[in-house]
Structure formats: structure tokens, C-alpha cells
mmCIF file of C-alpha atoms in Angstrom:
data_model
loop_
_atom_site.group_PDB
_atom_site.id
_atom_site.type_symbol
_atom_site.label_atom_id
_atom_site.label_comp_id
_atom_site.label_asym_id
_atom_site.label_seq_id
_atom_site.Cartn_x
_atom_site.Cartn_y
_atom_site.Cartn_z
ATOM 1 C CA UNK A 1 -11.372 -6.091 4.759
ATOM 2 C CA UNK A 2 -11.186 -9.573 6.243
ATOM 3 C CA UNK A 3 -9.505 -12.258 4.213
ATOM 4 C CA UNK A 4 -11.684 -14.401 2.155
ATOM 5 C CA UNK A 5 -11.979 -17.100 -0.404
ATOM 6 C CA UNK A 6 -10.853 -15.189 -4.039
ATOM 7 C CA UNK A 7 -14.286 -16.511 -6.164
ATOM 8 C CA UNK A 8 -13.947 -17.120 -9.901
ATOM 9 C CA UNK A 9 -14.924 -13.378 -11.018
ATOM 10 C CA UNK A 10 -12.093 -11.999 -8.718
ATOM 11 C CA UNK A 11 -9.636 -14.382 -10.171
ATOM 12 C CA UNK A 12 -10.407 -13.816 -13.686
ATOM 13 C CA UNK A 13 -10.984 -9.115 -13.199
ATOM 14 C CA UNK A 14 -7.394 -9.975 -11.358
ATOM 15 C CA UNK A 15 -6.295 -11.764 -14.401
ATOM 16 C CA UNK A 16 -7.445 -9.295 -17.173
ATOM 17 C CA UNK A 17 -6.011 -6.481 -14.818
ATOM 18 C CA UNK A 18 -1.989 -7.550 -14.832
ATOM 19 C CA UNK A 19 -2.343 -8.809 -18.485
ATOM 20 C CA UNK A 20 -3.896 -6.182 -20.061
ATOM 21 C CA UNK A 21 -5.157 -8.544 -23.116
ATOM 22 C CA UNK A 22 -6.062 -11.987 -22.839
ATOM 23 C CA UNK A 23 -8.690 -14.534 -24.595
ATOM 24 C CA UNK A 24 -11.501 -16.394 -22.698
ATOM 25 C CA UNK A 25 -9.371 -19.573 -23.072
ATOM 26 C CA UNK A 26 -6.208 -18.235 -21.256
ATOM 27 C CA UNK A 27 -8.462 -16.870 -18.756
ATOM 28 C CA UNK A 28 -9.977 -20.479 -18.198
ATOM 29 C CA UNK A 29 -6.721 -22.324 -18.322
ATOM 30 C CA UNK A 30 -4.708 -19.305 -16.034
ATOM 31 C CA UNK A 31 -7.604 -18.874 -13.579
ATOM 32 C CA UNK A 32 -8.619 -22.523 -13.070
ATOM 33 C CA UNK A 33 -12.244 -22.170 -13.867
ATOM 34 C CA UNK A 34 -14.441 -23.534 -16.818
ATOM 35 C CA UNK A 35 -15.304 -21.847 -20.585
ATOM 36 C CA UNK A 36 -18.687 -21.404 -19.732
ATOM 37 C CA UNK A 37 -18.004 -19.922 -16.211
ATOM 38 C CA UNK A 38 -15.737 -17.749 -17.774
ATOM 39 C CA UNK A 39 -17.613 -16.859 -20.618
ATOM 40 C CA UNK A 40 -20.657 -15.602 -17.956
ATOM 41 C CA UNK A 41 -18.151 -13.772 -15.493
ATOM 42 C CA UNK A 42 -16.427 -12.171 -18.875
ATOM 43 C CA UNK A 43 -19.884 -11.027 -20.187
ATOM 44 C CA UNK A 44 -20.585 -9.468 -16.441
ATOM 45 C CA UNK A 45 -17.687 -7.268 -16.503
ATOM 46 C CA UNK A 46 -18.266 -6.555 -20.503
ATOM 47 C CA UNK A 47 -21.647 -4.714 -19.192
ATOM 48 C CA UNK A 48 -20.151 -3.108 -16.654
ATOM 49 C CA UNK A 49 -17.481 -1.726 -19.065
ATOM 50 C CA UNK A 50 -14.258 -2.943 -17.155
ATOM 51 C CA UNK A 51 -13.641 -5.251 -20.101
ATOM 52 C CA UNK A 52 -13.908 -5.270 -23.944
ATOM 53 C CA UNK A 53 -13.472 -6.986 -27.070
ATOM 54 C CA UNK A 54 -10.599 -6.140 -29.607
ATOM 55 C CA UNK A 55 -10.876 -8.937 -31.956
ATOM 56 C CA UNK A 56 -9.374 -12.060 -33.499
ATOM 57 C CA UNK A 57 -6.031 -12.780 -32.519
ATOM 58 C CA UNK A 58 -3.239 -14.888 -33.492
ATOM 59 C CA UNK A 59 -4.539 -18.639 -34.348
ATOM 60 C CA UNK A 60 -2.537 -21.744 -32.934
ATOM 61 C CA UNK A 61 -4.313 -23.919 -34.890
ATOM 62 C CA UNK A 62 -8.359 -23.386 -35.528
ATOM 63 C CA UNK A 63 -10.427 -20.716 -34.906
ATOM 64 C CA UNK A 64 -8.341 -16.884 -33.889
ATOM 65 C CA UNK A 65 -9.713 -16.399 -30.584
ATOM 66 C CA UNK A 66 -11.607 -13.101 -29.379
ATOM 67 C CA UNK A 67 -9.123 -11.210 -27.497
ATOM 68 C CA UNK A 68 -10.611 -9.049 -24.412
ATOM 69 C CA UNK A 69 -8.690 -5.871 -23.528
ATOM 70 C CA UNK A 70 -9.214 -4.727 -19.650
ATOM 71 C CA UNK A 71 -10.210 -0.839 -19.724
ATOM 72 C CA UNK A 72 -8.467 1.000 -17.006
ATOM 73 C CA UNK A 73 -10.340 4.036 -16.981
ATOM 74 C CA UNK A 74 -14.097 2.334 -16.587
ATOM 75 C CA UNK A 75 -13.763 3.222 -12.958
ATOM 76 C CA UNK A 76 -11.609 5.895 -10.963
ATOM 77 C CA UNK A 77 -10.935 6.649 -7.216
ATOM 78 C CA UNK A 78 -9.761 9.669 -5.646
ATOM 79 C CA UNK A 79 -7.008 8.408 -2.966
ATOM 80 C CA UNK A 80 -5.884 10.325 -0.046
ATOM 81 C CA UNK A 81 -2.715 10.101 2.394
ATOM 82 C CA UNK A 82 -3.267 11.637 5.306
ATOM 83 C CA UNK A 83 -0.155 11.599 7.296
ATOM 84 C CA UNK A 84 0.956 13.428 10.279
ATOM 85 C CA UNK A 85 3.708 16.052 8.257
ATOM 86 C CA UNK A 86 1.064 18.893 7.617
ATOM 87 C CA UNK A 87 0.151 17.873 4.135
ATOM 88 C CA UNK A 88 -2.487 16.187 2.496
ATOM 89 C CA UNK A 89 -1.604 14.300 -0.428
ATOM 90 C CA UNK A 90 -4.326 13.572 -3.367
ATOM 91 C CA UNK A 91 -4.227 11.080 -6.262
ATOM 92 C CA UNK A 92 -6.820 10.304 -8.757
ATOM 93 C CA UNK A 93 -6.092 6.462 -9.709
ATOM 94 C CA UNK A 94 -7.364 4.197 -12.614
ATOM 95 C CA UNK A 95 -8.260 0.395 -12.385
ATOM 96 C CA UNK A 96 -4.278 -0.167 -12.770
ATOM 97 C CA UNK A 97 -2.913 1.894 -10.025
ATOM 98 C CA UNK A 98 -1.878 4.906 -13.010
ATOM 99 C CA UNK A 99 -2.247 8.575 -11.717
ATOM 100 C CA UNK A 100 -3.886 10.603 -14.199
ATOM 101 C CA UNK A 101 -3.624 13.841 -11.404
ATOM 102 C CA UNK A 102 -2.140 14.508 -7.973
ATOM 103 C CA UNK A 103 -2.615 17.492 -5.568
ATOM 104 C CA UNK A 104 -1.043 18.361 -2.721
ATOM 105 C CA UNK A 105 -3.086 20.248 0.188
ATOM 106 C CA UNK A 106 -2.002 22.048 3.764
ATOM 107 C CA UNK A 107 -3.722 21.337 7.039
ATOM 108 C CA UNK A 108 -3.406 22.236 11.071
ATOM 109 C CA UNK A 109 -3.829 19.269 13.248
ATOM 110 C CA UNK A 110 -7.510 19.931 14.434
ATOM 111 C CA UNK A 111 -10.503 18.547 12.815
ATOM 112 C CA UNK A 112 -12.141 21.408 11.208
ATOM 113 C CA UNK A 113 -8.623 21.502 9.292
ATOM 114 C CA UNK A 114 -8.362 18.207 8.752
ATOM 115 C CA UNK A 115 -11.914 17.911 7.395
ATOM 116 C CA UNK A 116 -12.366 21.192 5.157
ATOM 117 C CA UNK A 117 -8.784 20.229 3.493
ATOM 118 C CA UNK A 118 -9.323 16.757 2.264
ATOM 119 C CA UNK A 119 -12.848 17.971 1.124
ATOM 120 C CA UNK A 120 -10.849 20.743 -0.992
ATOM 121 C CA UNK A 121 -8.511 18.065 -2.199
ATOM 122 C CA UNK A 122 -11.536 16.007 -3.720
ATOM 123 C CA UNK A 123 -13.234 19.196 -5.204
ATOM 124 C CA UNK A 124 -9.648 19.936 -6.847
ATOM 125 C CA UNK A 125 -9.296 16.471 -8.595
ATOM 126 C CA UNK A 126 -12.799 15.430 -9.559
ATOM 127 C CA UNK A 127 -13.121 17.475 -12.286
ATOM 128 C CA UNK A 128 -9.762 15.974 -13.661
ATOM 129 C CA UNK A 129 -11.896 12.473 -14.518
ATOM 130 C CA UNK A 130 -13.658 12.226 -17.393
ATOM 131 C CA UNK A 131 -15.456 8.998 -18.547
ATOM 132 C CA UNK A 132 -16.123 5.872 -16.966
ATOM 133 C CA UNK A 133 -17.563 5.914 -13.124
ATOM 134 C CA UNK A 134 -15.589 7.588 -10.480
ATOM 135 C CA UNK A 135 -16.228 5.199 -7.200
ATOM 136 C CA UNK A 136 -15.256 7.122 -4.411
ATOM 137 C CA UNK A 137 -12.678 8.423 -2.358
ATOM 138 C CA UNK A 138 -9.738 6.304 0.021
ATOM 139 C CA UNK A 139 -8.153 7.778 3.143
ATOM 140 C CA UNK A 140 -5.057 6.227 4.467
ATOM 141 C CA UNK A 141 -4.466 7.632 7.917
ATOM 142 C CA UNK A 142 -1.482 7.659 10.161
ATOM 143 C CA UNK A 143 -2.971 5.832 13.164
ATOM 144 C CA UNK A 144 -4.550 2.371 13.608
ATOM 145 C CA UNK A 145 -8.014 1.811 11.679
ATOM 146 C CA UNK A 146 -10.479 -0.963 12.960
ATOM 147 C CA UNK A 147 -12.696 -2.920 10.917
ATOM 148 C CA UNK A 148 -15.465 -0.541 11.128
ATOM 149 C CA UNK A 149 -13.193 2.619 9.451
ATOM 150 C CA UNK A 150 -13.423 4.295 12.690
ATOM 151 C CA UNK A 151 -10.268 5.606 13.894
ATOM 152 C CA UNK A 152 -8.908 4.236 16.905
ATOM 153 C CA UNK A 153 -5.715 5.924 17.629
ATOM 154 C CA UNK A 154 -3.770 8.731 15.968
ATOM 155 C CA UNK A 155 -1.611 11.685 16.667
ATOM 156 C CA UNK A 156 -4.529 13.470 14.331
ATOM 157 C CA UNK A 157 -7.461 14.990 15.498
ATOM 158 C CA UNK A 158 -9.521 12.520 13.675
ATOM 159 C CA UNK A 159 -9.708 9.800 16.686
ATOM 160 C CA UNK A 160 -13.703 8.484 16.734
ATOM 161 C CA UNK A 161 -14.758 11.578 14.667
ATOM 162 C CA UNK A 162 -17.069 11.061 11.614
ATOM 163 C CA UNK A 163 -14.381 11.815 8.950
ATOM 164 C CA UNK A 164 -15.980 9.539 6.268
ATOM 165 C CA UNK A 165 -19.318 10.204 7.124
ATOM 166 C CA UNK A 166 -18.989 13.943 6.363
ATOM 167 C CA UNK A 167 -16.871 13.858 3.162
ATOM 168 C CA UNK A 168 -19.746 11.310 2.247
ATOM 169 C CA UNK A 169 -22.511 14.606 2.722
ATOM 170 C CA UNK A 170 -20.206 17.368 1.136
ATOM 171 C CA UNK A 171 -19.143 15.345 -1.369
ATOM 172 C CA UNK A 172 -21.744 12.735 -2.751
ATOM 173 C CA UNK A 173 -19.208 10.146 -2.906
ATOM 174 C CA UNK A 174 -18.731 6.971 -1.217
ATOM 175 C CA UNK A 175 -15.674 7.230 1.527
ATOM 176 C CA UNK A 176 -13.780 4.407 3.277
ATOM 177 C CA UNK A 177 -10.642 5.280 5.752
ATOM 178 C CA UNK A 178 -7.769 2.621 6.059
ATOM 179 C CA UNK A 179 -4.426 2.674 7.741
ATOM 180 C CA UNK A 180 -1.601 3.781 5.388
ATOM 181 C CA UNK A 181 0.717 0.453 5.383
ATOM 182 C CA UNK A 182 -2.357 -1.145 4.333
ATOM 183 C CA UNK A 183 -3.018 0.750 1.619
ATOM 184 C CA UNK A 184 1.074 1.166 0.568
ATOM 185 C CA UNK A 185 0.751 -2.464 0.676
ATOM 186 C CA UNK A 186 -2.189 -3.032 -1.616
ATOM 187 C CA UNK A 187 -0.592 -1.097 -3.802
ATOM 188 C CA UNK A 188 2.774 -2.778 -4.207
ATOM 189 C CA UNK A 189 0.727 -5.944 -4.314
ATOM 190 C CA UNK A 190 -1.354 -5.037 -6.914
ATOM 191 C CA UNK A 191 1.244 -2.854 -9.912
ATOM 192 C CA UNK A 192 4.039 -2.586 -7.703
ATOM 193 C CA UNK A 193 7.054 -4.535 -6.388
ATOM 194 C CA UNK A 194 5.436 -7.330 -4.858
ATOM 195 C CA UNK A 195 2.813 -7.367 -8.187
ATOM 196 C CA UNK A 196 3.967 -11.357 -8.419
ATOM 197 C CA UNK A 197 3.161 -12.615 -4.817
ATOM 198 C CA UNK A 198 0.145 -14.143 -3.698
ATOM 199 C CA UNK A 199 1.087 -13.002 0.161
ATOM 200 C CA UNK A 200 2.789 -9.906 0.490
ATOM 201 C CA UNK A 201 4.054 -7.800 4.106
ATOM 202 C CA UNK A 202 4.692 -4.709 3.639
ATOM 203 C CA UNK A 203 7.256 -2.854 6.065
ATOM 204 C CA UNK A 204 7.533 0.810 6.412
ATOM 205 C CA UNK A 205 9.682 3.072 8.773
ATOM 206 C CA UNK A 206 8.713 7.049 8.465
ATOM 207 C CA UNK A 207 6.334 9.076 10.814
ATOM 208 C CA UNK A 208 5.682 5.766 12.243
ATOM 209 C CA UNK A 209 7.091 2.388 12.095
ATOM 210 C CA UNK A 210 3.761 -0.169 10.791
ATOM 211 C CA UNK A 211 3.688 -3.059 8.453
ATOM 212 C CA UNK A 212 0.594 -4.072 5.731
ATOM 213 C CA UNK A 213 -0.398 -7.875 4.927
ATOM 214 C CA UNK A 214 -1.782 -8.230 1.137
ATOM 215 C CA UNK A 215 -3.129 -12.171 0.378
ATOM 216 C CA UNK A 216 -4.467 -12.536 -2.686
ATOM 217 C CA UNK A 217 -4.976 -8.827 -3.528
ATOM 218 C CA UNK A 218 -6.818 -8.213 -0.516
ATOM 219 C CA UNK A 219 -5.832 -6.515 2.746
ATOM 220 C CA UNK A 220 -5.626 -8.858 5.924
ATOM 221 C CA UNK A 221 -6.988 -6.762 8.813
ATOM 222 C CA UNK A 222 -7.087 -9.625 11.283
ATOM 223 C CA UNK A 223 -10.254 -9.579 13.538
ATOM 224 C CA UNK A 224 -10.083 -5.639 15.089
ATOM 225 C CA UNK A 225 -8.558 -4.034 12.328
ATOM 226 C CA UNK A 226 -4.880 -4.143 14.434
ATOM 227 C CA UNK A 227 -2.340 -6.436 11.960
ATOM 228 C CA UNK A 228 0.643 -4.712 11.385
ATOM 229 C CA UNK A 229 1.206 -2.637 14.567
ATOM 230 C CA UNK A 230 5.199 -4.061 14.435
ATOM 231 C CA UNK A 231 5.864 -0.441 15.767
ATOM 232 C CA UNK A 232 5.048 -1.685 19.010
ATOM 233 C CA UNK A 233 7.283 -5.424 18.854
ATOM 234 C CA UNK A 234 10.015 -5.217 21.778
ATOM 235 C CA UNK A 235 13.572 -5.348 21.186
ATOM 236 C CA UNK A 236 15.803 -7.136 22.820
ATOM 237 C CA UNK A 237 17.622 -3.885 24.541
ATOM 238 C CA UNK A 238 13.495 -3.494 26.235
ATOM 239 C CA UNK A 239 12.605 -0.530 23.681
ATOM 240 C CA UNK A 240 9.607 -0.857 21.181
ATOM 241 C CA UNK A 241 10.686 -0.587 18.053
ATOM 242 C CA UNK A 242 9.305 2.643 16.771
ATOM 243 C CA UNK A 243 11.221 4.111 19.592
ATOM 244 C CA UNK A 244 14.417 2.728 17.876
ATOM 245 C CA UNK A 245 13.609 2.326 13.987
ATOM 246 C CA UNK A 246 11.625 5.747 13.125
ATOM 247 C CA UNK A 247 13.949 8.456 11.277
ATOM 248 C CA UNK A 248 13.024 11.138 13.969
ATOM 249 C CA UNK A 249 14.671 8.967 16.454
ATOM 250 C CA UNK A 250 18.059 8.718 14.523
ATOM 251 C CA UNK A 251 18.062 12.262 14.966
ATOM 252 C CA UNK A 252 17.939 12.084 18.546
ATOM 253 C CA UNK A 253 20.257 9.970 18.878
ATOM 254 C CA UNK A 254 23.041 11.346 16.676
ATOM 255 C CA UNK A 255 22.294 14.929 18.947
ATOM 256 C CA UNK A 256 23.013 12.931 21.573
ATOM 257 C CA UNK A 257 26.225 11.942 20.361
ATOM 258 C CA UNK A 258 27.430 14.638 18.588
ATOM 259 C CA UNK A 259 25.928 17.286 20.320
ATOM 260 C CA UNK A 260 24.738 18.675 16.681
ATOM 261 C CA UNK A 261 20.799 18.857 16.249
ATOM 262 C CA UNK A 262 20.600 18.958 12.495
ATOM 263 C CA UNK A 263 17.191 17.887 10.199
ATOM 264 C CA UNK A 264 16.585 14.724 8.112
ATOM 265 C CA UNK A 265 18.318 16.298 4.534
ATOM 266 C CA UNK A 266 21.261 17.555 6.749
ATOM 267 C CA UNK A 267 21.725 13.727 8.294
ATOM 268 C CA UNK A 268 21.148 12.155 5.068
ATOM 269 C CA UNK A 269 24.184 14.400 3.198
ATOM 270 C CA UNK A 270 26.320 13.676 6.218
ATOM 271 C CA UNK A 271 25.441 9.684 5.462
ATOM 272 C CA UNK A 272 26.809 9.863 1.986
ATOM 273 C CA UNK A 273 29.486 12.237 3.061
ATOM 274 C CA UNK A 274 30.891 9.080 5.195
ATOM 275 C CA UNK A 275 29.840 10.546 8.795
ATOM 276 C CA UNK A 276 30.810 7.767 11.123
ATOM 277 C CA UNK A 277 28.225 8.382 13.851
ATOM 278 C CA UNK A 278 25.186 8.528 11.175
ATOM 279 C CA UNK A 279 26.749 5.556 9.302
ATOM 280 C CA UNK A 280 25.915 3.475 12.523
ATOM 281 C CA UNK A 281 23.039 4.852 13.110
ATOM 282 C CA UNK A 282 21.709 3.903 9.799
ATOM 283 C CA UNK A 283 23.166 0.497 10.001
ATOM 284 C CA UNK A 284 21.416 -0.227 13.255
ATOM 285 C CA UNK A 285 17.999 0.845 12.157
ATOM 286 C CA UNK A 286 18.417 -1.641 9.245
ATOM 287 C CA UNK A 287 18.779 -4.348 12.206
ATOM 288 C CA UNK A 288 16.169 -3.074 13.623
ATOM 289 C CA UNK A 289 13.872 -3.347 10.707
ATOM 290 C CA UNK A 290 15.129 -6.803 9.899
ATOM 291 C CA UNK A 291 14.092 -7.664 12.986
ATOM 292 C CA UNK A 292 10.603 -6.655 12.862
ATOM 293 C CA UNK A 293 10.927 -7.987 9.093
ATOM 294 C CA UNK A 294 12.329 -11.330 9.937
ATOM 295 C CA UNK A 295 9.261 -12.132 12.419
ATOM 296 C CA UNK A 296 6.734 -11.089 10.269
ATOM 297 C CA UNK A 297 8.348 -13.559 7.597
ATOM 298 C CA UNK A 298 8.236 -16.425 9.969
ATOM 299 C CA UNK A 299 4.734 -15.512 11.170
ATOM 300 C CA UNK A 300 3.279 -15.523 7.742
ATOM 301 C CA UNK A 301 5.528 -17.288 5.280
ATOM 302 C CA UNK A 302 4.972 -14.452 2.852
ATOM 303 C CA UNK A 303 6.438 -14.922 -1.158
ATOM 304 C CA UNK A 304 7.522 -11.319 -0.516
ATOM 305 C CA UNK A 305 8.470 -8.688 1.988
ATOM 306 C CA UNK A 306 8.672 -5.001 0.749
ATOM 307 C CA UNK A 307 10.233 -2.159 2.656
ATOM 308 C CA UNK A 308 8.992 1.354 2.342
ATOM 309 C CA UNK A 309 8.995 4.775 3.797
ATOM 310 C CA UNK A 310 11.266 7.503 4.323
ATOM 311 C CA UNK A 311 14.116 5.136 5.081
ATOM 312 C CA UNK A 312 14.485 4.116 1.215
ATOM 313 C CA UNK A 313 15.955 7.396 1.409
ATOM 314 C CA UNK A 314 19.587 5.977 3.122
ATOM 315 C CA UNK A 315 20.348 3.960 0.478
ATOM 316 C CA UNK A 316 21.843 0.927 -1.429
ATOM 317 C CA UNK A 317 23.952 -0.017 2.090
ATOM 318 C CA UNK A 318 20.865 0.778 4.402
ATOM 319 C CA UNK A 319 18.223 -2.121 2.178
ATOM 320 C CA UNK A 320 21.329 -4.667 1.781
ATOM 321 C CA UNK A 321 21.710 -5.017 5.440
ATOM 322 C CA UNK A 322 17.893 -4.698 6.192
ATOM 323 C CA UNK A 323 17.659 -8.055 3.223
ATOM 324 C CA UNK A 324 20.519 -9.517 4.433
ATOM 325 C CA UNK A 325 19.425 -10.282 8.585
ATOM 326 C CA UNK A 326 15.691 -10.460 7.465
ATOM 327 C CA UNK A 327 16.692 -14.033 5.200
ATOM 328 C CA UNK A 328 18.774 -14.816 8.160
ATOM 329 C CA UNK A 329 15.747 -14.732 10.597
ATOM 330 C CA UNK A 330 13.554 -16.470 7.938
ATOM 331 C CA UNK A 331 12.731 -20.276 8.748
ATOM 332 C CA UNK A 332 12.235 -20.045 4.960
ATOM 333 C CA UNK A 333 15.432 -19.338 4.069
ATOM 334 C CA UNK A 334 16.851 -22.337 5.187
ATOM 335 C CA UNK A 335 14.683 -24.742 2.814
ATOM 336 C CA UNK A 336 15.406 -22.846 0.075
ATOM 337 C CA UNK A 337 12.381 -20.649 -0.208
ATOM 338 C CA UNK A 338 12.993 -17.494 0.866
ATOM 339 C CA UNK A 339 10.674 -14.313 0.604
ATOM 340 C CA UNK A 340 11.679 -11.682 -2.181
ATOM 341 C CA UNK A 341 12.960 -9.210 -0.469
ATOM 342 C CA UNK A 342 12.671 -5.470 -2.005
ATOM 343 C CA UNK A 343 12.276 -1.882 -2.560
ATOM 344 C CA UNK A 344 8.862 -0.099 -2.783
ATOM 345 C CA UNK A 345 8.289 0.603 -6.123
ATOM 346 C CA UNK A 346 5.597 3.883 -5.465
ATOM 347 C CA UNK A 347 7.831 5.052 -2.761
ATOM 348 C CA UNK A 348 6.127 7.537 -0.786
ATOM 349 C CA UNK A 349 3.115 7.958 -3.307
ATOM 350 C CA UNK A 350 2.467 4.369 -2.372
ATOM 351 C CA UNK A 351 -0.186 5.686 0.298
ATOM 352 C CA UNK A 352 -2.410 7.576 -1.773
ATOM 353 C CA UNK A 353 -2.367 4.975 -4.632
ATOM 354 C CA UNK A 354 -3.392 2.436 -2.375
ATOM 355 C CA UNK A 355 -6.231 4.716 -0.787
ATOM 356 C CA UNK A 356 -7.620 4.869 -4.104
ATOM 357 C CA UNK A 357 -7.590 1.054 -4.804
ATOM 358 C CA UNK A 358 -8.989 0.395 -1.452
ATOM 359 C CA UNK A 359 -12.241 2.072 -2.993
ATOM 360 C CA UNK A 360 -11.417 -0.031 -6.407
ATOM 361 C CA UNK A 361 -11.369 -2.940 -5.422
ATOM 362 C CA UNK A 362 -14.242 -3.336 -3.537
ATOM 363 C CA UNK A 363 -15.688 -3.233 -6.572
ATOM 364 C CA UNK A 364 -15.611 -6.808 -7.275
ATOM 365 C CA UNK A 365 -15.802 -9.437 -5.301
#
């Protein structure tokens, strides 16, 4: 989705999400809107069943005020992540980002596979929801997504192929496709570890290397559908940066200089073991990040940045070096108003959280 103004009733369903309870005058007062526009949004979502009324609660002074509780579980999504490792991961997500069920799925790398595997996935967790309205189904893909869902590029045999479309006919459900760091990033936005910040960029390093822009709880696509291809920023020694920054490349590399080809668990114990060559390795991917990091900062002035992916996975030294040169870069930084800078907080189930919020949130606008 394109950024656009937040109106009153997505200010005040934003409100009642994060608080959980709340009365019509904190609503008013938090969300910058009147009683009686309040009162009329309030009674909207009431009928809808995404809000209800407990009760009096604690007086100040005067009449206890109605308390309205948000209900979770009025609407469900089924989110998928769809990356390029074999496996299909499935969530089924609430109104507050909880899993009630998850499912995990294998696929080959042709369409047919693709298709009949995520369609399995949905079949295996819709029976799981019970109550409420279940909205639809979210597919983050590895690959970049344009405005229209269609994908444009991917190492998956899903490029300009009717993904949605079909899932749509098999399934009966609505279906809407999205680039993973987007949806990681809606995610951390919304329950996660940027939950506080109005404008949130969202860096991850795995498969790929991509980034995710959250303002205001809603994804910033830019005009194709293309913000957040970092992968492809140049660095300074004339590589792109996913050639330098994404895991599989470390591996390369420390083959090269070792002459040992080992796998990702075997590089990470020799990390922690104290193995010189991966120790550098590791340290210059977290420059490398920063980098990437530190101009997305400048470029959009963001309250926080959060870093994701597999590369969580190296550690306290890896993310304090990463922080450390990304506050350096920032223009921020030197008047005193720095971005947060931290951790994912749904690591690597992030994706498929997201994918089913993607189909949430459209629920309101």
C-alpha cells in the first residue's frame, strides 16, 4: 500500500489495538479527535465486533467511565512466508499479531509446487479458527512485489504467474502477495520491536539482503512497489551489497580463505569458538549492514531501525557493531535524536506474521 493520511477511525482501531482497554475519553484525548467523533467511530467497530464494552471503571472524579476492551480474535488471517529455502511457512494470526497455529510445508521450485503447497498450508490451518471472521490469506515472497501484487522478480517460479488469483478459486478466500521485509516490518511495527515508532526501516540480511519502511502502521511501497531493494546499494570496494552482506556469501569467502567449505551451523560454532577468519568475516558484514542501515536512516529520519534475518544468529558482538557505525552515519545522531536501534523481536517468524497483518489491516482504513 501507498502511504496515506491515518483518518480518525485508523487512529483510534490503532489505539484500542496496543492498549488493549481504554475509555472513549482517553481515546479522544490520545487520538486527537472529538467525543462525538469518537463515540461514532467506537460504535462502528462495536458492530463489527473488533471492540466491546466491559463496564465502569475507576472514577477520577464524576461519572466511572465505560471501558472498551479491543477483541483480538473478531478477525483472523492466515499468513504465509514463502522464501527461497524449500519450505513454506504458515501462521494463523489474530488482530494483535498472536499465533494461535503454525505449519510448516515442503515445496520444489516450480509453480505447480509452489501453488498446490501453499494451498495445502491454508487447508491445514483454517480449520484451527474458530469464531470471529477469518479475512484472508498474506504471502510474503522472496523477490520484489509491485503495487499491483504481481511478482516482478524472484529466484521462485512465481515471476508474473497468477499465484493470488488461484489460491483465491481453490480457496474462497481473499489473497494479497507482498515482499517479505515488508511484511517482517509491519510486524515489528505493529507488536514488535519497533511497536513505539511512528516510522520504522526494517533491515534484514538472510536469503537476500532487503529492507521494509512502516509509517504510521502502514507499509511505504513508494510508487512501483520497489522501496527497500538496499540489496542492490554499491559499496565502496564496487560490489552490491547482497554480494557482500548475505550469510551464503560469508561462506564463500571463509572457503576462500581457509580452503574449508563448511555450512551455516558449522561457521556459526566456529564464531563462538573464537575462529579468527569467521570473526572478521562477521565483523565486516556488520559494516556492511550499517552501511546500508546508516543511509536508509539519513534518507528517512526513521524513530527506529530494526535488524532482522538470519544474521541475528552471530550474536551480541555482530548487532553492537552493526548499532554502533549505523548512529555514526546518522545525521540524526549528531542533534541528539538518534533512531532506536534494535533486534527483531519475531525473528524469523516475523515474515509470516506480517503476511497475515497485511490482510488485517486492510481492514480499516
Amino acid at each position: 500500500m501507498r502511504f496515506t493520511y491515518v483518518s480518525g477511525k485508523r487512529r483510534v482501531f490503532e489505539k484500542l489495538r496496543k492498549e488493549g482497554c481504554i475509555s472513549r475519553a482517553d481515546l479522544a484525548r490520545k487520538c486527537s479527535l472529538t467525543r462525538p467523533a469518537v463515540s461514532s467511530i467506537v460504535e462502528e467497530l462495536i458492530s463489527c465486533g473488533f471492540v466491546r464494552e466491559l463496564g465502569p471503571g475507576r472514577s477520577t472524579g464524576g461519572k466511572p467511565p465505560i471501558m472498551l476492551e479491543f477483541v483480538p480474535e473478531a478477525r483472523c488471517a492466515i499468513g504465509i512466508n514463502l522464501g527461497g529455502d524449500g519450505m513454506i511457512e504458515g501462521v494463523l494470526c489474530n488482530l494483535s499479531c498472536g499465533v494461535l497455529k503454525s505449519e510448516v510445508v515442503a515445496y520444489e521450485n516450480n509453480f505447480d509446487s509452489i501453488l498446490s503447497g501453499t494451498e495445502k498450508l491454508i487447508r491445514i490451518l483454517t480449520p484451527h479458527f474458530s469464531g470471529g471472521i477469518l479475512a484472508g490469506v498474506g504471502i510474503a515472497v522472496s523477490g520484489i512485489v509491485d503495487n499491483d501484487g504481481v511478482v516482478v522478480r524472484s529466484s521462485l517460479d512465481i515471476v508474473g504467474k497468477p499465484l493470488a488469483d488461484m489460491l483465491e478459486q481453490r480457496t474462497g478466500l481473499p489473497v494479497r502477495i507482498e515482499r517479505r521485509p515488508n511484511a517482517a516490518a509491519l510486524a515489528e511495527a505493529l507488536f514488535g520491536a519497533g511497536s513505539d515508532a511512528a516510522k520504522l526501516v526494517y533491515l534484514t540480511s538472510g536469503i537476500g539482503v532487503g529492507a521494509g519502511l512502516v509509517i504510521n502502521c502502514e507499509i511505504f511501497t513508494g510508487s512501483h512497489g520497489f522501496t527497500g531493494e538496499v540489496g542492490q546499494l554499491h559499496l565502496p570496494d564496487s560490489r552490491i551489497l547482497e554480494e557482500a552482506a548475505r550469510p551464503s556469501s560469508m561462506l564463500k569467502e571463509y572457503a576462500v580463505k581457509t580452503g574449508e567449505k563448511i555450512s551455516m551451523d558449522e561457521f556459526i560454532q566456529k564464531l563462538f569458538a573464537g575462529d579468527e577468519v569467521a570473526g572478521a568475516l562477521v565483523t565486516s558484514n556488520a559494516r556492511y549492514l550499517a552501511y546500508a542501515g546508516g543511509i536508509a536512516a539519513n534518507l528517512f529520519d526513521p524513530d527506529a531501525v530494526v535488524l532482522g534475518g538470519d544474521v541475528l544468529e552471530f550474536g551480541d558482538r555482530h548487532f553492537e557493531i552493526f548499532k554502533k557505525e549505523l548512529l555514526a552515519m546518522s545525521v540524526a545522531g549528531e542533534m541528539k535524536k538518534p533512531p532506536v536501534v534494535v533486534r527483531s523481536k519475531f525473528g524469523r517468524r516475523g515474515v509470516a506474521v506480517g503476511g497475515a497483518q497485511i490482510i488485517l489491516d486492510s481492514l480499516i482504513h
